[in-house]
Structures are given as C-alpha cells and as structure tokens.
Coordinates of C-alpha atoms and ligand atoms in Angstrom, one line a residue:
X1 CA -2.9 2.6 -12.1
X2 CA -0.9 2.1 -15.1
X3 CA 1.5 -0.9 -14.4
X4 CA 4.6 1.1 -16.4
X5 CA 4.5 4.1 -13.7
X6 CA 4.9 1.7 -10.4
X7 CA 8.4 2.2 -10.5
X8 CA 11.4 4.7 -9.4
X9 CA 11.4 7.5 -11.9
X10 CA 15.3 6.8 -12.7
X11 CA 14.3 3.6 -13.8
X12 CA 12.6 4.8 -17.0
X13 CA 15.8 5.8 -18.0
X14 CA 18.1 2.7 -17.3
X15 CA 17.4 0.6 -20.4
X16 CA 20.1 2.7 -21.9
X17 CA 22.6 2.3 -19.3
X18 CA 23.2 -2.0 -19.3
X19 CA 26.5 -2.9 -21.5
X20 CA 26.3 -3.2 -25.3
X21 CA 24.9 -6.9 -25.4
X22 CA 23.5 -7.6 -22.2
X23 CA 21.2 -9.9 -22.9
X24 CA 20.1 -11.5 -19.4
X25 CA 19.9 -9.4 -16.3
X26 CA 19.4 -11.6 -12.8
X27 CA 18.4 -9.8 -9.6
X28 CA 17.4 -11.2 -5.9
X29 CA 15.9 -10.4 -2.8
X30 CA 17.9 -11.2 0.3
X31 CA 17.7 -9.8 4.5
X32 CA 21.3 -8.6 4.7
X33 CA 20.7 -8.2 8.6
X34 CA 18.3 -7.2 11.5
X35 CA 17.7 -7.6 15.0
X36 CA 16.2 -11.2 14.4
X37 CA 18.2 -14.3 13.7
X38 CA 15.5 -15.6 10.7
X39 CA 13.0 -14.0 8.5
X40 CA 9.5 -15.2 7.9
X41 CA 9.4 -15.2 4.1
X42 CA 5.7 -14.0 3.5
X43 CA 3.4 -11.9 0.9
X44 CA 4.9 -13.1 -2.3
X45 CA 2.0 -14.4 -3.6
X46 CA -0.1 -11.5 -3.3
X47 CA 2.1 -9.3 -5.3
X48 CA 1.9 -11.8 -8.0
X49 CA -1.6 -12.0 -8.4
X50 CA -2.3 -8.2 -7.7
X51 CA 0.9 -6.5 -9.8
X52 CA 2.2 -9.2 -12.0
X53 CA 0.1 -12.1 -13.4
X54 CA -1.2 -11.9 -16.6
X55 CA -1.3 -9.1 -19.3
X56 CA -0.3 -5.9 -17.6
X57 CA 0.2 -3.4 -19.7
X58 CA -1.6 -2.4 -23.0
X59 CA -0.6 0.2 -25.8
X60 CA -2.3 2.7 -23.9
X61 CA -0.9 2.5 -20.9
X62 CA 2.6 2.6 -23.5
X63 CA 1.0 5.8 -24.9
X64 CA 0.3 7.7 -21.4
X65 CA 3.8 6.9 -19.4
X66 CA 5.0 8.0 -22.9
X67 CA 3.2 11.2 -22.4
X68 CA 4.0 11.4 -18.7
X69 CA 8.0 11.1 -18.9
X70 CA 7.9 13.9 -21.6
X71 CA 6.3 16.3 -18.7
X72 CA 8.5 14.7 -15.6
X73 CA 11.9 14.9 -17.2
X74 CA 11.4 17.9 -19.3
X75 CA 13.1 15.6 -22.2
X76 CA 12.3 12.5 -24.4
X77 CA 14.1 9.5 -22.3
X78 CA 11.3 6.8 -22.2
X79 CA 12.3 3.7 -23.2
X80 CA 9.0 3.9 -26.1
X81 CA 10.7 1.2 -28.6
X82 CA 11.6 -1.2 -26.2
X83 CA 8.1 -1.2 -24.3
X84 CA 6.4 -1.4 -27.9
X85 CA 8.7 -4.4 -28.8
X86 CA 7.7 -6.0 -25.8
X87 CA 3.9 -6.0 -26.5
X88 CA 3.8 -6.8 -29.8
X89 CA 5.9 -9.7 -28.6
X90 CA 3.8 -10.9 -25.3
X91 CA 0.9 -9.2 -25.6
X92 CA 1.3 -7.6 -21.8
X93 CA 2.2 -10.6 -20.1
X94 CA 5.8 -9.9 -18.6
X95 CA 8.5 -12.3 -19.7
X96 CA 10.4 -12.9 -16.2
X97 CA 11.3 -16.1 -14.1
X98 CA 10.5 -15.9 -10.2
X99 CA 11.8 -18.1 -8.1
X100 CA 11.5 -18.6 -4.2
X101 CA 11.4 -19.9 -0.8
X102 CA 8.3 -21.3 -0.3
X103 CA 5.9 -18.8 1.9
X104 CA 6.2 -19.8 5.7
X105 CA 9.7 -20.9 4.9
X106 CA 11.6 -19.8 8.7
X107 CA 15.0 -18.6 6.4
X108 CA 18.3 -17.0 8.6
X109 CA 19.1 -13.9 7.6
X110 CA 21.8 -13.0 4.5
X111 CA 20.2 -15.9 2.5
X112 CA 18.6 -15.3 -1.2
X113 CA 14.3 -15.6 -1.1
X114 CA 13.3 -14.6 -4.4
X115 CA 15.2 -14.2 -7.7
X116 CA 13.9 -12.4 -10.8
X117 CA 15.4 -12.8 -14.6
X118 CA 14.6 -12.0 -17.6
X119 CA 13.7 -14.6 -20.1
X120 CA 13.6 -12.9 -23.3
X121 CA 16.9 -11.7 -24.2
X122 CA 15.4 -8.3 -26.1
X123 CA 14.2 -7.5 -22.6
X124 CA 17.2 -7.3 -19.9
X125 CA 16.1 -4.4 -18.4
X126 CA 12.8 -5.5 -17.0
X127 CA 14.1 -7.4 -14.6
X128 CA 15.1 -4.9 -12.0
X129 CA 12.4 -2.2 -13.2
X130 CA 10.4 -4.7 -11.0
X131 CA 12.4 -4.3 -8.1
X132 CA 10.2 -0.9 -7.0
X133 CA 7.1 -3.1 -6.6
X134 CA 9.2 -6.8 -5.7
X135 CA 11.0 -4.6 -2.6
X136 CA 7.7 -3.9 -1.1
X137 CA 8.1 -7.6 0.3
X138 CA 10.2 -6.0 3.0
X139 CA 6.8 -5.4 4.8
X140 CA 4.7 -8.1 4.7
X141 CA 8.2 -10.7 5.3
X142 CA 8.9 -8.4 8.5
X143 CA 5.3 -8.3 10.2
X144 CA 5.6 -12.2 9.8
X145 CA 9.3 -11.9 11.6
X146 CA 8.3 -9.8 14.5
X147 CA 5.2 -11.5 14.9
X148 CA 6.7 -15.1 15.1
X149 CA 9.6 -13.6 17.1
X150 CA 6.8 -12.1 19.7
X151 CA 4.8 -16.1 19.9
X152 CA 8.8 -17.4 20.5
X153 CA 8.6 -14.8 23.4
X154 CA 5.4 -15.5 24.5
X155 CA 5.5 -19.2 24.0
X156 CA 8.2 -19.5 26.3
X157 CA 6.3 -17.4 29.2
X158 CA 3.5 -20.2 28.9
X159 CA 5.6 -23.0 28.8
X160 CA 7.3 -21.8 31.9
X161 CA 4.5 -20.2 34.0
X162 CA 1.0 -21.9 32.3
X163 CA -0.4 -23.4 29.3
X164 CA 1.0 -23.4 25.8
X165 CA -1.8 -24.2 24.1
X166 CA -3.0 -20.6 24.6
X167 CA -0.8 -19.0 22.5
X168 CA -2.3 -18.6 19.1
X169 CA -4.8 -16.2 20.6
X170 CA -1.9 -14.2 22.8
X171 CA -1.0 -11.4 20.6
X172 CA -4.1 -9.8 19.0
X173 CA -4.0 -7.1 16.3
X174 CA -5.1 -3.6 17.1
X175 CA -3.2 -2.0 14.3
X176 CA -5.9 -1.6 11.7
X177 CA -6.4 2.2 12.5
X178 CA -2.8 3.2 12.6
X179 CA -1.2 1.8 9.4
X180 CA -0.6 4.5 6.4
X181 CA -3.2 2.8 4.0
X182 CA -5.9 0.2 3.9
X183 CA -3.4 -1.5 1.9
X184 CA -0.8 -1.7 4.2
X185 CA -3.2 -2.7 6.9
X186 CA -4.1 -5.9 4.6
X187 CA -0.5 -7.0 3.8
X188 CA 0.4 -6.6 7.5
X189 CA -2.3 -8.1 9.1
X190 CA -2.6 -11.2 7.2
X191 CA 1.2 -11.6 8.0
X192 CA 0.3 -11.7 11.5
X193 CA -2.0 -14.1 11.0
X194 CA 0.6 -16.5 9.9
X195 CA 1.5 -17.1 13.1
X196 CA -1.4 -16.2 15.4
X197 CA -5.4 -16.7 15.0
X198 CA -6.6 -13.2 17.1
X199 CA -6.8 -10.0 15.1
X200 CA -8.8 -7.4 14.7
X201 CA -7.9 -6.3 11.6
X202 CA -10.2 -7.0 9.4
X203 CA -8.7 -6.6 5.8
X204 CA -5.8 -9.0 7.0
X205 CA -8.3 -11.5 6.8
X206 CA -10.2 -10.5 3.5
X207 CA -6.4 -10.6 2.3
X208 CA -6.0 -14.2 3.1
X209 CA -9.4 -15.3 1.6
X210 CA -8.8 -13.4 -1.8
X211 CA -5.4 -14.5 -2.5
X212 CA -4.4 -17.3 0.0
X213 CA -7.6 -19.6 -0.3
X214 CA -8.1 -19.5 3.3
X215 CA -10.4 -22.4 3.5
X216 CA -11.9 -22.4 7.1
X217 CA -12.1 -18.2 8.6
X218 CA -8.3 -17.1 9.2
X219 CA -8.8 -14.8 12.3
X220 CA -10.7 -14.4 15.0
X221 CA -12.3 -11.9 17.5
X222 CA -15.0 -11.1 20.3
X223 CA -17.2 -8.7 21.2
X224 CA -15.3 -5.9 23.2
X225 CA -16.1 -2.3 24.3
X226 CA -14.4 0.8 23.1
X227 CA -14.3 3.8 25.3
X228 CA -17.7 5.7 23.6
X229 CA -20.0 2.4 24.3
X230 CA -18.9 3.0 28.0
X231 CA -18.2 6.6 28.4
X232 CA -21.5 7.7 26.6
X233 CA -23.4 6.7 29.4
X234 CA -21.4 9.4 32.0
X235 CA -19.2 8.9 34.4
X236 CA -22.0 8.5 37.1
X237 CA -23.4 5.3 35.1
X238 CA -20.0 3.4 34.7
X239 CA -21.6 0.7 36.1
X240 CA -24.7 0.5 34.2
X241 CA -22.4 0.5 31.1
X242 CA -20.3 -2.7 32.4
X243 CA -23.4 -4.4 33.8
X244 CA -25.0 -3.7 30.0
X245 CA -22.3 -5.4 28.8
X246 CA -22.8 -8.7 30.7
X247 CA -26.5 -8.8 30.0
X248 CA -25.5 -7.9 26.0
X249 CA -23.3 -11.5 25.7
X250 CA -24.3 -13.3 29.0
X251 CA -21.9 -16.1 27.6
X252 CA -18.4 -16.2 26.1
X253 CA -15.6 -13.9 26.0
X254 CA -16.1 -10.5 26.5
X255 CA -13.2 -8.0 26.6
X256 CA -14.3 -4.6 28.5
X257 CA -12.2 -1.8 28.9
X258 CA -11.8 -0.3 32.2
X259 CA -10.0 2.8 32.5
X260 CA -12.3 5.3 31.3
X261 CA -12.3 7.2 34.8
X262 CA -10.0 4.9 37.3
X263 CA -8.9 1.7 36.5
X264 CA -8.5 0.3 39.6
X265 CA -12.0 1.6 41.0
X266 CA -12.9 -0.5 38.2
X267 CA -11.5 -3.7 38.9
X268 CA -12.7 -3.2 42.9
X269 CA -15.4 -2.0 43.4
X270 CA -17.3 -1.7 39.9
X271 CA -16.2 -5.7 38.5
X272 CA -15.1 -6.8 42.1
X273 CA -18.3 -6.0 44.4
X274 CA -21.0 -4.5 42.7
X275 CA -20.9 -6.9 39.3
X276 CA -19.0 -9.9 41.2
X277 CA -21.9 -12.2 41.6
X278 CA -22.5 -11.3 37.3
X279 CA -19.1 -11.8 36.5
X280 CA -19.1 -15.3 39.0
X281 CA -22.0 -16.3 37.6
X282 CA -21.4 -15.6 34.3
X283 CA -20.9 -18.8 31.5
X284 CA -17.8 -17.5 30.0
X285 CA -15.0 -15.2 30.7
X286 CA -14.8 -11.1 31.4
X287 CA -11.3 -9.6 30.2
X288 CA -10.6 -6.3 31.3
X289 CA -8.7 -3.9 29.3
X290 CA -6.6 -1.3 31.0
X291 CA -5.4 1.0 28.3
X292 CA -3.3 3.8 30.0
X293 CA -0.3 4.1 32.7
X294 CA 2.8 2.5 33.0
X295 CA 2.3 -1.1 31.9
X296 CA 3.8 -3.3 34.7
X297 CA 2.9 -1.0 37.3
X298 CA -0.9 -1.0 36.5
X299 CA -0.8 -4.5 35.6
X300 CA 0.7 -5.1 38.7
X301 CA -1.9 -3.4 41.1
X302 CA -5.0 -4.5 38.3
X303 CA -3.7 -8.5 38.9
X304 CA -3.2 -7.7 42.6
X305 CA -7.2 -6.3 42.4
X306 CA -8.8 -9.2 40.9
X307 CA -7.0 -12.0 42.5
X308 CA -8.1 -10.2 46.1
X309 CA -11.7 -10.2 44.3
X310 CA -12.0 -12.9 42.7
X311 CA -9.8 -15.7 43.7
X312 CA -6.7 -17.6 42.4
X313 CA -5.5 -20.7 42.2
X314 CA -1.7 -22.2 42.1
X315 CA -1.1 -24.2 39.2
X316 CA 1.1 -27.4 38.4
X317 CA 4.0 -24.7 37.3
X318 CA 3.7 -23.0 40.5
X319 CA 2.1 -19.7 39.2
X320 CA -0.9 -18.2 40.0
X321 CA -3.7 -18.2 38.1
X322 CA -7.0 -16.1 38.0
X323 CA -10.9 -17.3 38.5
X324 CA -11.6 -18.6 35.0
X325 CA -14.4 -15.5 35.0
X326 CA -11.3 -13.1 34.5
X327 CA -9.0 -12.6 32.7
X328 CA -6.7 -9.7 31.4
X329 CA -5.9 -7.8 28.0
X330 CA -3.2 -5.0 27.4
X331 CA -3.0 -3.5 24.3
X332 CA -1.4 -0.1 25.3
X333 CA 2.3 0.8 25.3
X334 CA 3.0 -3.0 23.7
X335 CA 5.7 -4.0 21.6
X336 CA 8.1 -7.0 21.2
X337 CA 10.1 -5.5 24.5
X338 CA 7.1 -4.2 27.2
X339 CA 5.8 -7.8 25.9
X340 CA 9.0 -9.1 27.4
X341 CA 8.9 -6.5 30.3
X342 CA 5.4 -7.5 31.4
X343 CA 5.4 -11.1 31.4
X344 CA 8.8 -11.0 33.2
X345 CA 8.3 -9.1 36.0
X346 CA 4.2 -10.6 36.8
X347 CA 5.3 -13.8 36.3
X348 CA 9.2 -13.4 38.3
X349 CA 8.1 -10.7 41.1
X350 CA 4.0 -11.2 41.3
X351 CA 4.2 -15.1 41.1
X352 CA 1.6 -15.0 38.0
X353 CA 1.0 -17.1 35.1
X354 CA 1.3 -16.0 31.6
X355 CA -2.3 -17.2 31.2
X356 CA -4.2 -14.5 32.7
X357 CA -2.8 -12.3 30.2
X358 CA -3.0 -11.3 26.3
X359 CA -2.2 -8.1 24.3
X360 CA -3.3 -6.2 21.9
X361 CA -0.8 -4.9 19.2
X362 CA -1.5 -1.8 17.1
X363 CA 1.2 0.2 15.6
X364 CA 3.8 -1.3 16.9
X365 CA 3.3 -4.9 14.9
X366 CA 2.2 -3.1 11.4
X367 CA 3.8 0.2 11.2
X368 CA 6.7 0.3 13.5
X369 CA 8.9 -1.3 10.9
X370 CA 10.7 -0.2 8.0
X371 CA 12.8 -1.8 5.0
X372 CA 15.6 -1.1 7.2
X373 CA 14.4 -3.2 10.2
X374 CA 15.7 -6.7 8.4
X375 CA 18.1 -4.4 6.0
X376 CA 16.2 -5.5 2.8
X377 CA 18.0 -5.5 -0.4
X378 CA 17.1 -6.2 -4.3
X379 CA 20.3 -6.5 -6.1
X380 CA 21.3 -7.8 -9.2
X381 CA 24.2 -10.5 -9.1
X382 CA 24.5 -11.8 -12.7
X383 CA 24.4 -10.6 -16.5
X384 CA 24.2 -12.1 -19.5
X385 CA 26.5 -9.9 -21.6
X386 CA 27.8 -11.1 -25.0
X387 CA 26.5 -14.8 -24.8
X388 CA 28.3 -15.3 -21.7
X389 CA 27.1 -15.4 -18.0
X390 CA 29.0 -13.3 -15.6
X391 CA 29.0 -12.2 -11.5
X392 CA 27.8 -8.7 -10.8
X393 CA 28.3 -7.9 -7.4
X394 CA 29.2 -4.2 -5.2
X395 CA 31.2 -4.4 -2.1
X396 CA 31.4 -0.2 -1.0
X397 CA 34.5 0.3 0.7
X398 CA 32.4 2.9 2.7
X399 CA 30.2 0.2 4.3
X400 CA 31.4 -3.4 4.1
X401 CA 27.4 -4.6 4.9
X402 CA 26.1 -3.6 1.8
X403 CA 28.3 -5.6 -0.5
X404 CA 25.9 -8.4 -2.9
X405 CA 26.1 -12.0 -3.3
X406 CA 28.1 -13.2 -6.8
X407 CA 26.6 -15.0 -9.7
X408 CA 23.4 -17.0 -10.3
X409 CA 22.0 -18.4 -7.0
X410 CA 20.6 -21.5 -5.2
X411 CA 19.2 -22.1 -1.6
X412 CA 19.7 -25.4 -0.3
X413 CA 18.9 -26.4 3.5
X414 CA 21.6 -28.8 4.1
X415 CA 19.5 -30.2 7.2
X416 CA 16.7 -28.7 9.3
X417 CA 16.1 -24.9 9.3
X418 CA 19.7 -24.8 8.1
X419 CA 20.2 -22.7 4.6
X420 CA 23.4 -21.7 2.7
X421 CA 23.5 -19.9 -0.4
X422 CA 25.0 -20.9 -2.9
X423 CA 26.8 -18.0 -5.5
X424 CA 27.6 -18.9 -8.9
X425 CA 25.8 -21.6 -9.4
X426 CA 26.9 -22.8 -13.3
X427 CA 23.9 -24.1 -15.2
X428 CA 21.9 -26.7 -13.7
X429 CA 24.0 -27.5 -10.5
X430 CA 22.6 -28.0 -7.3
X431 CA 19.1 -27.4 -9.2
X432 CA 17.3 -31.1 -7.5
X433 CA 18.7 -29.4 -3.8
X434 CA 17.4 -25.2 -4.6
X435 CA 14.6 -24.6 -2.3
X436 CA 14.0 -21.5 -4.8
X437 CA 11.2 -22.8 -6.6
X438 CA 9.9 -21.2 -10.0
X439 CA 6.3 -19.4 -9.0
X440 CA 6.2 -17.0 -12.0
X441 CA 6.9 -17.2 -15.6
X442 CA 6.3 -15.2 -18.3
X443 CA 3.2 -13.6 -16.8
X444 CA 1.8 -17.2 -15.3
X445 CA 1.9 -18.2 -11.0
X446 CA 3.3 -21.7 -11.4
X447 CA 1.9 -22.9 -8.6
X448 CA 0.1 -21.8 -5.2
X449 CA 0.6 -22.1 -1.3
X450 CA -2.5 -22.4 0.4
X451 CA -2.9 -20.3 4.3
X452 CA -2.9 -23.8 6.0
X453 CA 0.8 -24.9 4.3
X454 CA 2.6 -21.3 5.0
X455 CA 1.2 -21.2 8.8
X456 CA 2.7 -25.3 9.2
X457 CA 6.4 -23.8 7.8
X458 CA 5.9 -21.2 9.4
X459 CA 5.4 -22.8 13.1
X460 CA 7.3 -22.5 16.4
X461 CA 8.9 -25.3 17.7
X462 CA 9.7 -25.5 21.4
X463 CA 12.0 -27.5 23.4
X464 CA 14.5 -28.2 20.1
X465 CA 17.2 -26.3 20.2
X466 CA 17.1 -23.6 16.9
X467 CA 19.6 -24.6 14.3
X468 CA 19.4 -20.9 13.1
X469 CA 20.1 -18.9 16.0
X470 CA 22.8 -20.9 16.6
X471 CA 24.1 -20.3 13.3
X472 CA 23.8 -16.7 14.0
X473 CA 25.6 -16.8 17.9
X474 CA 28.8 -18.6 15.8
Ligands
LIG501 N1 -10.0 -4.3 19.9 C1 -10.2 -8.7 22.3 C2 -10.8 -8.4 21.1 C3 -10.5 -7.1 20.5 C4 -9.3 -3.2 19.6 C5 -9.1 -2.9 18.2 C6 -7.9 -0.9 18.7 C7 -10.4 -6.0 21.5 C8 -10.2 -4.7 21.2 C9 -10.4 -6.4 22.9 O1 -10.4 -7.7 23.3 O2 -10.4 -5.5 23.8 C10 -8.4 -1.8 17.8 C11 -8.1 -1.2 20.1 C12 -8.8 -2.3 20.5

C-alpha cells in the first residue's frame, strides 16, 4: 500500500492549518491512564522496519494519493507541492527524529515513550501525519501490559502455593484464531512472548525472528488434541481416541481435551480406570483440557477426580500437588480476573497448588483490548514557530484527563523503575539522564534491541517491593 494513504483522511489537509512559520512540529506518545500501574513499552521496532525505514514513498505513489484525494474530497486539497519538495529533497527517506524508551522498559503510566520531530524545517507537518500509523503502538505496548500483569498474578500463586520456576510456561496463547487480522495476531502474540515462553500462535513467533533477531526459537508448544481428532472417532470410541493419543507421543507432554461428551466421565473412568495404568506408566506428563462450564466449579470437581485417581502429594508450601503423570490446562472462560478467580479459590478452598494448573489465553489476551484500555495518546507538545521554540499543550475544561504534557521532553529514572517526565526541557538539558534514546532518523533505525534484552527489561521481580505501584497508590 502506498505509504502517503496510511493515514487519517483529515490529515492530507493539515499542512495548511500550522501558523505562518512553523518550522518544527514535536509530538509524543504517552499512557495517560489504565487499569495497570505500568506499561510494557513494546512493538516499536517493528513499525520502524515495516512502515518507516528507508525510502518510502516514490513520485508515483505522490501521483496516485494525488489522484485519490481529488475523488475523496470532491476538491483539490492535497498537499502535492509539499510532498514533491520532500522527494526531490530525500529521495523517500522521511526526515523525522524518534526517540524512546528502550523496548522491555516496565514505564508507570502518564510518562512520555516515544517522541517524533521533524528535522527539516520545510517539512513540519510530517510529524504528526505519522501519528495514524505511530498510535498503533497502543496494541502491541498493551498485550505486553496485560500479559506481564497476568505472570505478576500468577507468579505470586506459585510462590505461595508451589514452584515459581514454572511460570514462563503458565499462560499459553490461544488467541491466534480470534484476533481481526493475521497482522494483529503477529504484533500481539510476540508481545506475549515478552514475558512468557508458551504460545500457540504461530506468527507471534515468525514476528520475533523477522524483526527481533530472536536467536534461539522464541515460543514453545506440544502436541495437543482439538475436539475433531477426538470426536471423529464417535462418541462410543472416546476411549480409543485418548488411548491413540498416548500410543501417538508415548513420552512428553501431551495436552488432551476432555469434554467432548462429559468431562468428568473423562477424568474417572476414561483417564482414571480404563487408561490409568497408560497414563501411570507413561514417561512424561498427560494435561487434560476442560474447555466448557463454569471455571472453578469444573475445575473444582476435575482436581477432586484426578487426585482420587491418581494420587497427590503435600508439598513444602503445604498444598497439594498432583501425580507428576497429570496435570491440568484451562483455556476457556480465561482472562486476567477468572485467572485470579481460579487459582484463588483451588488453592484457598481445595488446598491445591498453583502447579497443577496452566491456561490457555485466546481472545481475551490479543483482542480484548483497545487504545482506550491504557488511554493512549499521540499529542504534539512543542513548535517551532518563527525561530523560536514554544509549549503546545490542551487542557479541555470538559475532561481534565485529556490535557497534554508542555514543551520538548525527557524521561529520566531517578532510581529503579522510577520515571518522571520532564516538560520543557531547553536545549540540551537533562540530555546524559533521557532514557528517550534516538532509534530513527531521517529514514535510518539507529540502533536495535535484540528479543533476549527486551524480555531481561521486561522481567518480574518478586519479593521487592514495586517502586511503581507505589508511586501510583500515593
Ligand atoms: N492449543 C498446550 C498446548 C496448546 C489451542 C490453540 C485454541 C494447547 C491447545 C493445549 O495444550 O491444549 C488454540 C485452543 C487451543
């Protein structure tokens, strides 16, 4: 697609609208709010190296959004000069500064990530005629958010009731079939795989290889039934179905699900008695997937099942833990609260570990989120107008919470997971403390961050107390 239409329509029309000599124009990106004390700064990089490095543009492309505002306006308002000037000058490259938080960086809310200028003075209104496809950040930043919110969560659980060092494979994604777009599905899932190692959405991964240099394989899976592999052989041959899917891996993982026809008939009789000796015998593990009912209550009766079966043992924590043949896997009805919900009431009213369980996220880690989720803004906060730098801010009297930050801007982390930002920065002050780095200059990435150095920023800490959410409880 031609790189001059990925933007809001009114935008073709605001190069006429900036003061008489506006020279510079200076936008950023900032979380003005959400449910969530931090945000997970993520995706940056793949924006640049899909939408913005390089030449992007050539007369043609000039020629056709030309051609195309004509018919979508009804009325000559392209901004043809301007966008001829600007090739002939840079040959498609696109003359803007980027800076940022490095990706991984664990920023509270309200704080400046990105900033965007101009720096070719003919060209001030280029800056925010990028905001269209810089906004889009919202996403990827967000599925990073919840999904490092949901390991906090789950961390915990395990630290309390079992063993922590289970909990990169804990949440697993199962949202490849209901985002809006393949695209989508990519930028979301290899946010989630900033903080976890289990997915099963495969373009997440091819994500991370393309533009992330993902040295060793980003994300893992196992082999697992869906319903048809099981419910193709009739409900009279359930059985056969699970014993075929032993003798297919007789080692290893192997997720199953069980509630084609009765769930708990299933885990009794079917896994528990028939298949028992299998399952016992078995060199590796058999997860069962229930996929329909209330949650905790089938959880509940499915945990109450298999420890009757096949055994449990108290651990040092004092919760109980399965056989090491079984385990268990929910992946329906799960979000950041049922999460929450389950691992509560098992582990508080049942006596069980957080170890005999992982989920399965779908729609509600990659498509139950919208720009609105962490309030994401792109607003410009300084112009260059006659020579002379000055603030550009809005405050609406009709909604105190959208007002902007003032002036040109620098992030600095006065200690530990502590940020302020800092408005109106004059030249070159506080420049050796910004933690918003240049990535992007006229049409050139400055510099990379590799899978390996976002997923270290990006890492939970237990057992020290969080500097941001205590920012956020003042
Ligand atoms: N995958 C763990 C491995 C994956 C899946 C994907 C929608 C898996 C199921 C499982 O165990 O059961 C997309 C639903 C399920």
């Amino acid at each position: 697609m031609n790189f001059l239409l990925r933007t809001d329509s009114y935008k073709f029309t605001h190069w006429k609208q900036y003061p008489p000599k506006t020279t510079r124009i200076y936008s950023y990106l900032e979380s003005r709010g959400g449910m969530f004390p931090n945000t997970v700064f993520f995706g940056l990089q793949y924006y640049l190296k899909h939408y913005f490095e390089g030449p992007r543009f050539t007369p043609a492309d000039i020629a056709h959004a030309d051609e195309f505002c004509l018919q979508h306006f009804g009325r000559d308002l392209f901004n043809r000069q301007g966008w001829t000037r600007l090739y002939d000058k840079h040959h498609g490259l696109l003359p803007v500064r980027i800076k940022a938080v490095p990706e991984g960086t664990v920023v509270p809310l309200q704080n400046v990530l990105v900033t965007i200028e101009n720096t070719d003075p003919e060209f001030p209104w280029l800056t925010n005629y990028l905001e269209t496809l810089s906004l889009k950040l919202w996403y990827p930043t967000t599925v990073a958010t919840l999904s490092r919110e949901i390991k906090r969560i789950i961390g915990g659980f395990l630290e309390r009731t079992g063993d922590p060092s289970l909990l990169p494979f804990k949440l697993h994604d199962f949202g490849y079939r209901g985002v809006s777009s393949e695209e989508s599905a990519a930028i979301g899932g290899a946010a989630h795989l900033v903080n976890f190692k289990g997915t099963d959405t495969v373009a997440g991964i091819v994500l991370l290889q393309d533009y992330y240099q993902a040295k060793s394989m980003p994300g893992f899976s196992i082999p697992a039934s869906e319903h048809s592999t099981i419910t193709a052989w009739g409900k009279e041959h359930e059985l056969d179905a699970y014993r075929n899917m032993l003798q297919a891996y007789p080692t290893g993982l192997v997720a199953c699900v069980s509630d084609s026809y009765d769930i708990y008939n299933a885990c009794e009789k079917l896994w528990g008695e028939m298949l028992k000796p299998d399952v016992v015998h078995r060199n590796g593990t058999l997860i069962i997937r229930p996929d329909s009912g209330d949650p905790v209550t089938v959880l509940t009766r499915v945990f109450d099942i298999l420890g009757e079966k096949f055994g449990s043992e108290t651990n040092s924590k004092g919760y109980r833990v399965l056989s090491p043949c079984v385990r268990v896997i929910q992946g329906d009805g799960v979000n950041m609260f049922t999460i929450q919900n389950m691992l509560y009431q098992l582990s508080k009213f049942y006596g069980w570990s957080a170890d005999n369980l992982a989920f399965g996220m779908g729609g509600a880690l990659l498509q139950q989120l919208n720009r609105d989720t962490l309030k994401f803004a792109f607003k410009c906060s300084a112009a260059e107008i006659n020579g002379k730098w000055q603030p550009v801010y809005k405050d609406p009297v009709t909604d105190p919470g959208k007002n902007s930050k003032h002036g040109r801007m620098a992030l600095v982390e006065s200690e530990p997971g502590r940020f302020h930002s800092i408005e109106n920065v004059q030249g070159a002050e506080f420049e050796n403390q910004d933690c918003l780095v240049p990535i992007f200059e006229n049409g050139k990435i400055l510099l990379n961050h590799d899978l390996d150095s976002i997923r270290e920023r990006a890492e939970v800490h237990f057992g020290v107390p969080s500097l941001s959410t205590a920012q956020v409880e003042k």
